Amino acid sequence: MNSTANQILVIFGASGDLTNRKLIPALYDLYCQEMLPENFAVLGVSRSEYSDESFREKILPGIKEFANKKASQEEKVQDFLDCIFYQSIDTQSVDDYGTLKTRLEEINARCKTDGNYIFYLSTPPSLYSVIPSLLAAHGLHKEGKGIFRRLIIEKPFGYDLASAKTLNKDLLKHFREHQIYRIDHYLGKETVQNLLVTRFSNGIFEPLWNSKYIHHVQITSAESIGVGDRGGYYDGSGALRDMLQNHLLQIVGMVAMEPPSVIEATSIRNETLKVFQSFRPITEEEVKDYVIRGQYTESTVRGEHMKGYRQEKGVPDESRTPTFVAMKFFIDNWRWGGVPFYIRTGKRLPTRATEIVIQFKETPHRLFKDVNGAKKANQLVIRIQPNEGVKLKFGMKVPGAGFQVENVDMDFHYSDLQNTYVPSAYERLLLDAMLGDATLYARGDAVEEAWEFVDPILKAWATRDDIPVYGYPAGTWGPEPVDSMIEGENMNWRYPCKNLADDGNYCEL
Ligand code: BG6
């Protein structure tokens, strides 16, 4: 056991998919590593009727399937399940929060959790303002001497700038900023955090990490899956809201920030905010020149039929929701002046890969001939997932006569580390919230700043017919115009694999 304060984690939306696939398995993994507080309980809350026992039965298969730690020791799993409880309430009824309060007091007395509660909102976003205000109606938001009350909010945090501002205001009516944890699970990924360590623990990268040496930065987050049965939700969201405004911009924050003065929440989040504040705005008129949107269409890959987005369940026939977005933008500050950032994300692409490419400039003068004609400048590739690792590409002499240069790789894969356990993002983030460490959670001002940046794009897309929604066949790298987006001689997107046929589920770093 460790020194994390005793507490109860209350999960709203407990009968949902996220609880089953991510939250409970992550808690089980923490339990197996003895990282949960000594006295700890989970209270699942939702409208569905379960008893404590039937809820435990419901979540057991999820633990077996999704936890990293093998759930083979029956006794261990049973001990873990013993600290899980369930309460059915109507989350919109103020009276039901009285029932919730009584239940919490009972569990608190029984499990000796010292009156500390974390409320995790894994519900539809329409409840993100409602639940905190009803918790407050029963005083469940009030911290006391040595007693904390925290709120974790799942994404999406708002639908646009106006709704994000309203949500922030609503939350701050009852909770203070230090109590609010806005989750972005990309920040919980080990390799995203490693960006800070790669940059700020090595003397060799940081001197080159600026416009003098870097030609451009690329960030790709490709998914091979389609929207599956989430069409209903996704159609109201799209790639820009679902992935770019949050996950990708948070990665940009880590790549572009100045060194924080200390590794601590305020300092790191201040630096992220400064990056977001330095984004050069893309006006509605400029959207067509800087942003490309696309939607996957029906195709056949290796004999297998792939549905188009509009054929997915819950998606209207005429939908113009983008499942792909690529954009170019600039960060107007001392370090990055003039360096283009290119980011793209999409569903039904040839493979699953999230990576950052730092594309260095060519040498000032070309002395040698390259083996394949085209000179390739150095690249640092940071792979977030899968095959997590870092690769540096550089030129070497081809042995033998003359001075021909070939590009070679120097790389590191996390999988090379022996006996190193890489925790899941939710493990890390849940533990941090329990410890009261908000470093890897998004702060309200930064979330608003990110919305401010993407808002004109959403407005232009909604109002202008002259901005196309390009189709791209499922299993390809998105709309064709994206291929020529990157400017500069011999400069291109890095493709983790060329097309679906090459992939075979192997995604090279
Ligand atoms: C979620 C999005 O936030 O992130 C999903 O809503 C997306 O559409 C998912 O599939 C990707 O997360 P990961 O961790 O699998 O890259």
PDB file of C-alpha atoms and ligand atoms in Angstrom, residues 155 185-186 189 223 225 230 233-234 242-243 247 347 352 354 385, ligand 1:
ATOM      1  CA  LYS A 155     -14.014  14.644 -23.029  1.00  0.00           C
ATOM      2  CA  HIS A 185      -6.148  10.578 -22.140  1.00  0.00           C
ATOM      3  CA  TYR A 186      -3.330  11.377 -24.585  1.00  0.00           C
ATOM      4  CA  LYS A 189       0.240   8.091 -22.481  1.00  0.00           C
ATOM      5  CA  GLU A 223      -6.608   4.993 -36.880  1.00  0.00           C
ATOM      6  CA  ILE A 225     -10.844   1.517 -37.363  1.00  0.00           C
ATOM      7  CA  ARG A 230     -20.434   5.265 -32.347  1.00  0.00           C
ATOM      8  CA  TYR A 233     -22.098  10.436 -31.301  1.00  0.00           C
ATOM      9  CA  TYR A 234     -19.429  10.871 -33.944  1.00  0.00           C
ATOM     10  CA  ASP A 242     -12.990  14.368 -31.515  1.00  0.00           C
ATOM     11  CA  MET A 243      -9.196  14.260 -31.927  1.00  0.00           C
ATOM     12  CA  HIS A 247      -5.413  15.183 -28.200  1.00  0.00           C
ATOM     13  CA  LYS A 347     -10.341   7.087 -39.244  1.00  0.00           C
ATOM     14  CA  ARG A 352      -2.971   2.668 -36.448  1.00  0.00           C
ATOM     15  CA  THR A 354       0.455   8.141 -33.739  1.00  0.00           C
ATOM     16  CA  GLN A 385       1.772   4.254 -30.372  1.00  0.00           C
TER      17      GLN A 385
HETATM   18  C1  BG6 B   1     -10.997   9.182 -28.315  1.00  0.00           C
HETATM   19  C2  BG6 B   1     -11.844   9.446 -29.524  1.00  0.00           C
HETATM   20  O1  BG6 B   1     -10.861  10.330 -27.533  1.00  0.00           O
HETATM   21  O2  BG6 B   1      -9.706   8.752 -28.740  1.00  0.00           O
HETATM   22  C3  BG6 B   1     -11.950   8.221 -30.409  1.00  0.00           C
HETATM   23  O3  BG6 B   1     -13.146   9.831 -29.112  1.00  0.00           O
HETATM   24  C4  BG6 B   1     -10.569   7.722 -30.755  1.00  0.00           C
HETATM   25  O4  BG6 B   1     -12.675   8.487 -31.596  1.00  0.00           O
HETATM   26  C5  BG6 B   1      -9.719   7.557 -29.499  1.00  0.00           C
HETATM   27  O5  BG6 B   1     -10.719   6.468 -31.411  1.00  0.00           O
HETATM   28  C6  BG6 B   1      -8.291   7.223 -29.848  1.00  0.00           C
HETATM   29  O6  BG6 B   1      -7.598   6.909 -28.674  1.00  0.00           O
HETATM   30  P1  BG6 B   1      -6.334   5.939 -28.703  1.00  0.00           P
HETATM   31  O7  BG6 B   1      -5.840   5.952 -27.297  1.00  0.00           O
HETATM   32  O8  BG6 B   1      -6.833   4.607 -29.156  1.00  0.00           O
HETATM   33  O9  BG6 B   1      -5.388   6.543 -29.679  1.00  0.00           O
END
